[in-house]
Amino acid sequence: MLNEILELMEERERRVILRAIRSTGDLDLVGTLRFSRRALDVGPELVRRGVLVDTRMAREGLGGLGEYIEPTSRKHRYLAHDIVESWRDRLEGKAVLIGTSPLVLERLLDLIREGVRPALIIGVPVGFVNALHAKYRLTKQTDVEYITNISVKGGVALGVSIVRALMEIE
């Protein structure tokens, strides 16, 4: 049954989903992974140029491609807000991977509403608190290309596997 569903998908989408399933063991990704209209067109080139990430773990998973910026000071109640603020001057035209914190994704979506334009968001934070809402909100905005999963599941391993799959697409 899984093979029949996968055969109906576009080749690039299928490759990303299969890589994600192999990395996470989550067969539900066949039905929960969502791609914006042009994410697979722009994603491969964008991730090859580097990816802003929300954790050191994601940076390590991506090797030289991941860029984690340690906030230089704490100005907000939540570290997530400080992380996004540390990205502010680097977001234009960049790929961003959020694999841990739904608050980082929520704050990034607020900046998009203010006019900041990363080029691609891979938004797959994990958790029962705010993760599903943040991902749903990501799918409703139309200014930035995205890849997400509509589920409380997610995490760094999923995000890194998506980036790695994009790198393999010509």
PDB file of C-alpha atoms in Angstrom:
ATOM      1  CA  MET A   1       0.000   0.000   0.000  1.00  0.00           C
ATOM      2  CA  LEU A   2       2.804   2.419   0.891  1.00  0.00           C
ATOM      3  CA  ASN A   3       4.446   1.829  -2.481  1.00  0.00           C
ATOM      4  CA  GLU A   4       1.195   2.588  -4.324  1.00  0.00           C
ATOM      5  CA  ILE A   5       0.894   5.918  -2.513  1.00  0.00           C
ATOM      6  CA  LEU A   6       4.539   6.806  -3.138  1.00  0.00           C
ATOM      7  CA  GLU A   7       4.210   5.990  -6.845  1.00  0.00           C
ATOM      8  CA  LEU A   8       1.538   8.683  -7.158  1.00  0.00           C
ATOM      9  CA  MET A   9       3.941  11.364  -5.917  1.00  0.00           C
ATOM     10  CA  GLU A  10       6.290  13.521  -7.909  1.00  0.00           C
ATOM     11  CA  GLU A  11       9.827  12.033  -7.943  1.00  0.00           C
ATOM     12  CA  ARG A  12      11.528  14.762  -5.884  1.00  0.00           C
ATOM     13  CA  GLU A  13       8.803  14.694  -3.242  1.00  0.00           C
ATOM     14  CA  ARG A  14       9.032  10.910  -3.035  1.00  0.00           C
ATOM     15  CA  ARG A  15      12.804  11.074  -2.535  1.00  0.00           C
ATOM     16  CA  VAL A  16      12.498  13.553   0.328  1.00  0.00           C
ATOM     17  CA  ILE A  17       9.750  11.534   2.012  1.00  0.00           C
ATOM     18  CA  LEU A  18      11.650   8.249   1.698  1.00  0.00           C
ATOM     19  CA  ARG A  19      14.819   9.789   3.145  1.00  0.00           C
ATOM     20  CA  ALA A  20      12.797  11.223   6.024  1.00  0.00           C
ATOM     21  CA  ILE A  21      11.128   7.868   6.721  1.00  0.00           C
ATOM     22  CA  ARG A  22      14.468   6.062   6.691  1.00  0.00           C
ATOM     23  CA  SER A  23      15.944   8.592   9.118  1.00  0.00           C
ATOM     24  CA  THR A  24      13.048   8.667  11.564  1.00  0.00           C
ATOM     25  CA  GLY A  25      11.184   5.385  11.137  1.00  0.00           C
ATOM     26  CA  ASP A  26       7.978   7.426  10.898  1.00  0.00           C
ATOM     27  CA  LEU A  27       5.762   5.987   8.155  1.00  0.00           C
ATOM     28  CA  ASP A  28       3.140   8.656   8.893  1.00  0.00           C
ATOM     29  CA  LEU A  29       5.330  11.137   6.998  1.00  0.00           C
ATOM     30  CA  VAL A  30       3.788   9.853   3.767  1.00  0.00           C
ATOM     31  CA  GLY A  31       0.598  11.622   4.800  1.00  0.00           C
ATOM     32  CA  THR A  32       1.874  14.438   6.996  1.00  0.00           C
ATOM     33  CA  LEU A  33       4.826  15.972   5.121  1.00  0.00           C
ATOM     34  CA  ARG A  34       3.799  19.143   3.266  1.00  0.00           C
ATOM     35  CA  PHE A  35       5.639  21.101   0.591  1.00  0.00           C
ATOM     36  CA  SER A  36       4.819  24.595  -0.603  1.00  0.00           C
ATOM     37  CA  ARG A  37       4.374  25.004  -4.336  1.00  0.00           C
ATOM     38  CA  ARG A  38       8.015  25.824  -5.180  1.00  0.00           C
ATOM     39  CA  ALA A  39       9.908  24.371  -2.197  1.00  0.00           C
ATOM     40  CA  LEU A  40      11.406  21.548  -4.235  1.00  0.00           C
ATOM     41  CA  ASP A  41      12.356  23.941  -7.046  1.00  0.00           C
ATOM     42  CA  VAL A  42      14.293  26.394  -4.863  1.00  0.00           C
ATOM     43  CA  GLY A  43      15.272  24.175  -1.932  1.00  0.00           C
ATOM     44  CA  PRO A  44      18.208  22.242  -3.386  1.00  0.00           C
ATOM     45  CA  GLU A  45      20.199  25.332  -4.364  1.00  0.00           C
ATOM     46  CA  LEU A  46      19.316  27.179  -1.165  1.00  0.00           C
ATOM     47  CA  VAL A  47      20.463  24.443   1.219  1.00  0.00           C
ATOM     48  CA  ARG A  48      23.743  24.027  -0.661  1.00  0.00           C
ATOM     49  CA  ARG A  49      24.516  27.661   0.238  1.00  0.00           C
ATOM     50  CA  GLY A  50      23.994  27.003   3.955  1.00  0.00           C
ATOM     51  CA  VAL A  51      21.156  26.723   6.429  1.00  0.00           C
ATOM     52  CA  LEU A  52      20.411  28.742   9.547  1.00  0.00           C
ATOM     53  CA  VAL A  53      19.516  26.292  12.341  1.00  0.00           C
ATOM     54  CA  ASP A  54      17.883  26.615  15.748  1.00  0.00           C
ATOM     55  CA  THR A  55      20.188  24.248  17.668  1.00  0.00           C
ATOM     56  CA  ARG A  56      23.787  23.143  17.910  1.00  0.00           C
ATOM     57  CA  MET A  57      22.589  19.576  17.294  1.00  0.00           C
ATOM     58  CA  ALA A  58      21.192  20.570  13.887  1.00  0.00           C
ATOM     59  CA  ARG A  59      24.458  22.349  13.088  1.00  0.00           C
ATOM     60  CA  GLU A  60      26.386  19.167  13.871  1.00  0.00           C
ATOM     61  CA  GLY A  61      23.975  17.064  11.801  1.00  0.00           C
ATOM     62  CA  LEU A  62      24.534  19.293   8.786  1.00  0.00           C
ATOM     63  CA  GLY A  63      28.283  19.638   9.174  1.00  0.00           C
ATOM     64  CA  GLY A  64      29.589  22.680   7.344  1.00  0.00           C
ATOM     65  CA  LEU A  65      26.150  23.597   5.994  1.00  0.00           C
ATOM     66  CA  GLY A  66      24.523  24.338   9.348  1.00  0.00           C
ATOM     67  CA  GLU A  67      24.911  27.779  10.862  1.00  0.00           C
ATOM     68  CA  TYR A  68      23.894  28.161  14.502  1.00  0.00           C
ATOM     69  CA  ILE A  69      24.238  31.692  15.816  1.00  0.00           C
ATOM     70  CA  GLU A  70      24.598  31.863  19.577  1.00  0.00           C
ATOM     71  CA  PRO A  71      22.643  34.854  20.901  1.00  0.00           C
ATOM     72  CA  THR A  72      25.149  37.350  22.288  1.00  0.00           C
ATOM     73  CA  SER A  73      22.766  38.558  24.974  1.00  0.00           C
ATOM     74  CA  ARG A  74      19.433  37.668  26.538  1.00  0.00           C
ATOM     75  CA  LYS A  75      16.870  40.371  25.809  1.00  0.00           C
ATOM     76  CA  HIS A  76      13.668  38.343  25.756  1.00  0.00           C
ATOM     77  CA  ARG A  77      11.897  36.058  28.181  1.00  0.00           C
ATOM     78  CA  TYR A  78      12.404  33.085  25.867  1.00  0.00           C
ATOM     79  CA  LEU A  79      15.713  31.967  24.363  1.00  0.00           C
ATOM     80  CA  ALA A  80      13.771  31.153  21.176  1.00  0.00           C
ATOM     81  CA  HIS A  81      13.116  34.850  20.602  1.00  0.00           C
ATOM     82  CA  ASP A  82      16.779  35.694  21.140  1.00  0.00           C
ATOM     83  CA  ILE A  83      17.779  33.013  18.617  1.00  0.00           C
ATOM     84  CA  VAL A  84      15.510  34.454  15.937  1.00  0.00           C
ATOM     85  CA  GLU A  85      16.669  37.989  16.713  1.00  0.00           C
ATOM     86  CA  SER A  86      20.270  36.833  16.225  1.00  0.00           C
ATOM     87  CA  TRP A  87      19.234  35.738  12.707  1.00  0.00           C
ATOM     88  CA  ARG A  88      17.448  38.971  11.786  1.00  0.00           C
ATOM     89  CA  ASP A  89      20.225  40.471   9.643  1.00  0.00           C
ATOM     90  CA  ARG A  90      20.979  37.157   7.919  1.00  0.00           C
ATOM     91  CA  LEU A  91      17.512  35.868   7.031  1.00  0.00           C
ATOM     92  CA  GLU A  92      16.933  37.476   3.640  1.00  0.00           C
ATOM     93  CA  GLY A  93      17.093  34.820   0.954  1.00  0.00           C
ATOM     94  CA  LYS A  94      18.302  32.081   3.341  1.00  0.00           C
ATOM     95  CA  ALA A  95      17.158  28.557   4.095  1.00  0.00           C
ATOM     96  CA  VAL A  96      16.186  27.992   7.722  1.00  0.00           C
ATOM     97  CA  LEU A  97      15.793  24.694   9.596  1.00  0.00           C
ATOM     98  CA  ILE A  98      13.743  24.656  12.780  1.00  0.00           C
ATOM     99  CA  GLY A  99      13.755  21.198  14.306  1.00  0.00           C
ATOM    100  CA  THR A 100      13.339  21.785  18.005  1.00  0.00           C
ATOM    101  CA  SER A 101      11.483  24.874  19.129  1.00  0.00           C
ATOM    102  CA  PRO A 102       7.943  25.755  18.055  1.00  0.00           C
ATOM    103  CA  LEU A 103       8.548  29.191  19.595  1.00  0.00           C
ATOM    104  CA  VAL A 104      11.392  29.814  17.145  1.00  0.00           C
ATOM    105  CA  LEU A 105       9.033  29.006  14.275  1.00  0.00           C
ATOM    106  CA  GLU A 106       6.286  31.220  15.735  1.00  0.00           C
ATOM    107  CA  ARG A 107       8.697  34.152  16.137  1.00  0.00           C
ATOM    108  CA  LEU A 108      10.076  33.670  12.630  1.00  0.00           C
ATOM    109  CA  LEU A 109       6.529  33.748  11.257  1.00  0.00           C
ATOM    110  CA  ASP A 110       5.984  37.024  13.126  1.00  0.00           C
ATOM    111  CA  LEU A 111       9.067  38.480  11.410  1.00  0.00           C
ATOM    112  CA  ILE A 112       7.748  37.334   8.037  1.00  0.00           C
ATOM    113  CA  ARG A 113       4.556  39.223   8.750  1.00  0.00           C
ATOM    114  CA  GLU A 114       6.784  42.262   9.422  1.00  0.00           C
ATOM    115  CA  GLY A 115       8.421  41.875   5.994  1.00  0.00           C
ATOM    116  CA  VAL A 116      11.521  39.751   6.645  1.00  0.00           C
ATOM    117  CA  ARG A 117      11.919  37.158   3.860  1.00  0.00           C
ATOM    118  CA  PRO A 118      13.909  33.983   4.281  1.00  0.00           C
ATOM    119  CA  ALA A 119      13.672  31.946   1.079  1.00  0.00           C
ATOM    120  CA  LEU A 120      12.809  28.541   2.585  1.00  0.00           C
ATOM    121  CA  ILE A 121      11.697  27.318   5.992  1.00  0.00           C
ATOM    122  CA  ILE A 122      12.039  23.681   6.926  1.00  0.00           C
ATOM    123  CA  GLY A 123       9.794  23.854   9.968  1.00  0.00           C
ATOM    124  CA  VAL A 124       9.573  20.537  11.778  1.00  0.00           C
ATOM    125  CA  PRO A 125       9.664  21.274  15.520  1.00  0.00           C
ATOM    126  CA  VAL A 126       8.532  18.456  17.782  1.00  0.00           C
ATOM    127  CA  GLY A 127       6.153  18.660  20.711  1.00  0.00           C
ATOM    128  CA  PHE A 128       2.657  18.828  22.092  1.00  0.00           C
ATOM    129  CA  VAL A 129       2.817  22.515  23.027  1.00  0.00           C
ATOM    130  CA  ASN A 130       2.523  24.895  20.044  1.00  0.00           C
ATOM    131  CA  ALA A 131       4.289  22.659  17.494  1.00  0.00           C
ATOM    132  CA  LEU A 132       1.202  21.692  15.519  1.00  0.00           C
ATOM    133  CA  HIS A 133      -0.172  25.230  15.632  1.00  0.00           C
ATOM    134  CA  ALA A 134       3.136  26.710  14.443  1.00  0.00           C
ATOM    135  CA  LYS A 135       3.359  24.234  11.556  1.00  0.00           C
ATOM    136  CA  TYR A 136      -0.225  24.883  10.525  1.00  0.00           C
ATOM    137  CA  ARG A 137       0.460  28.619  10.630  1.00  0.00           C
ATOM    138  CA  LEU A 138       3.514  28.071   8.403  1.00  0.00           C
ATOM    139  CA  THR A 139       1.331  26.412   5.759  1.00  0.00           C
ATOM    140  CA  LYS A 140      -1.106  29.336   5.764  1.00  0.00           C
ATOM    141  CA  GLN A 141       1.448  32.032   4.918  1.00  0.00           C
ATOM    142  CA  THR A 142       2.263  32.449   1.231  1.00  0.00           C
ATOM    143  CA  ASP A 143       5.358  34.671   1.298  1.00  0.00           C
ATOM    144  CA  VAL A 144       8.025  32.030   1.973  1.00  0.00           C
ATOM    145  CA  GLU A 145       8.484  28.516   0.594  1.00  0.00           C
ATOM    146  CA  TYR A 146       8.302  25.784   3.218  1.00  0.00           C
ATOM    147  CA  ILE A 147       8.515  22.108   4.052  1.00  0.00           C
ATOM    148  CA  THR A 148       6.767  20.939   7.221  1.00  0.00           C
ATOM    149  CA  ASN A 149       4.892  18.034   8.705  1.00  0.00           C
ATOM    150  CA  ILE A 150       1.402  18.455  10.084  1.00  0.00           C
ATOM    151  CA  SER A 151       1.953  16.441  13.249  1.00  0.00           C
ATOM    152  CA  VAL A 152       3.232  16.762  16.803  1.00  0.00           C
ATOM    153  CA  LYS A 153       6.124  14.601  15.617  1.00  0.00           C
ATOM    154  CA  GLY A 154       9.233  16.151  14.142  1.00  0.00           C
ATOM    155  CA  GLY A 155      12.674  17.024  15.399  1.00  0.00           C
ATOM    156  CA  VAL A 156      16.240  17.615  14.348  1.00  0.00           C
ATOM    157  CA  ALA A 157      16.709  14.191  12.739  1.00  0.00           C
ATOM    158  CA  LEU A 158      13.713  14.821  10.492  1.00  0.00           C
ATOM    159  CA  GLY A 159      14.909  18.305   9.576  1.00  0.00           C
ATOM    160  CA  VAL A 160      18.447  17.179   8.817  1.00  0.00           C
ATOM    161  CA  SER A 161      17.141  14.314   6.671  1.00  0.00           C
ATOM    162  CA  ILE A 162      15.050  16.773   4.643  1.00  0.00           C
ATOM    163  CA  VAL A 163      18.058  19.040   4.069  1.00  0.00           C
ATOM    164  CA  ARG A 164      20.218  16.060   3.062  1.00  0.00           C
ATOM    165  CA  ALA A 165      17.529  14.846   0.642  1.00  0.00           C
ATOM    166  CA  LEU A 166      17.292  18.322  -0.921  1.00  0.00           C
ATOM    167  CA  MET A 167      21.061  18.326  -1.432  1.00  0.00           C
ATOM    168  CA  GLU A 168      20.767  15.147  -3.500  1.00  0.00           C
ATOM    169  CA  ILE A 169      18.197  16.662  -5.866  1.00  0.00           C
ATOM    170  CA  GLU A 170      19.667  18.041  -9.097  1.00  0.00           C
TER     171      GLU A 170
END
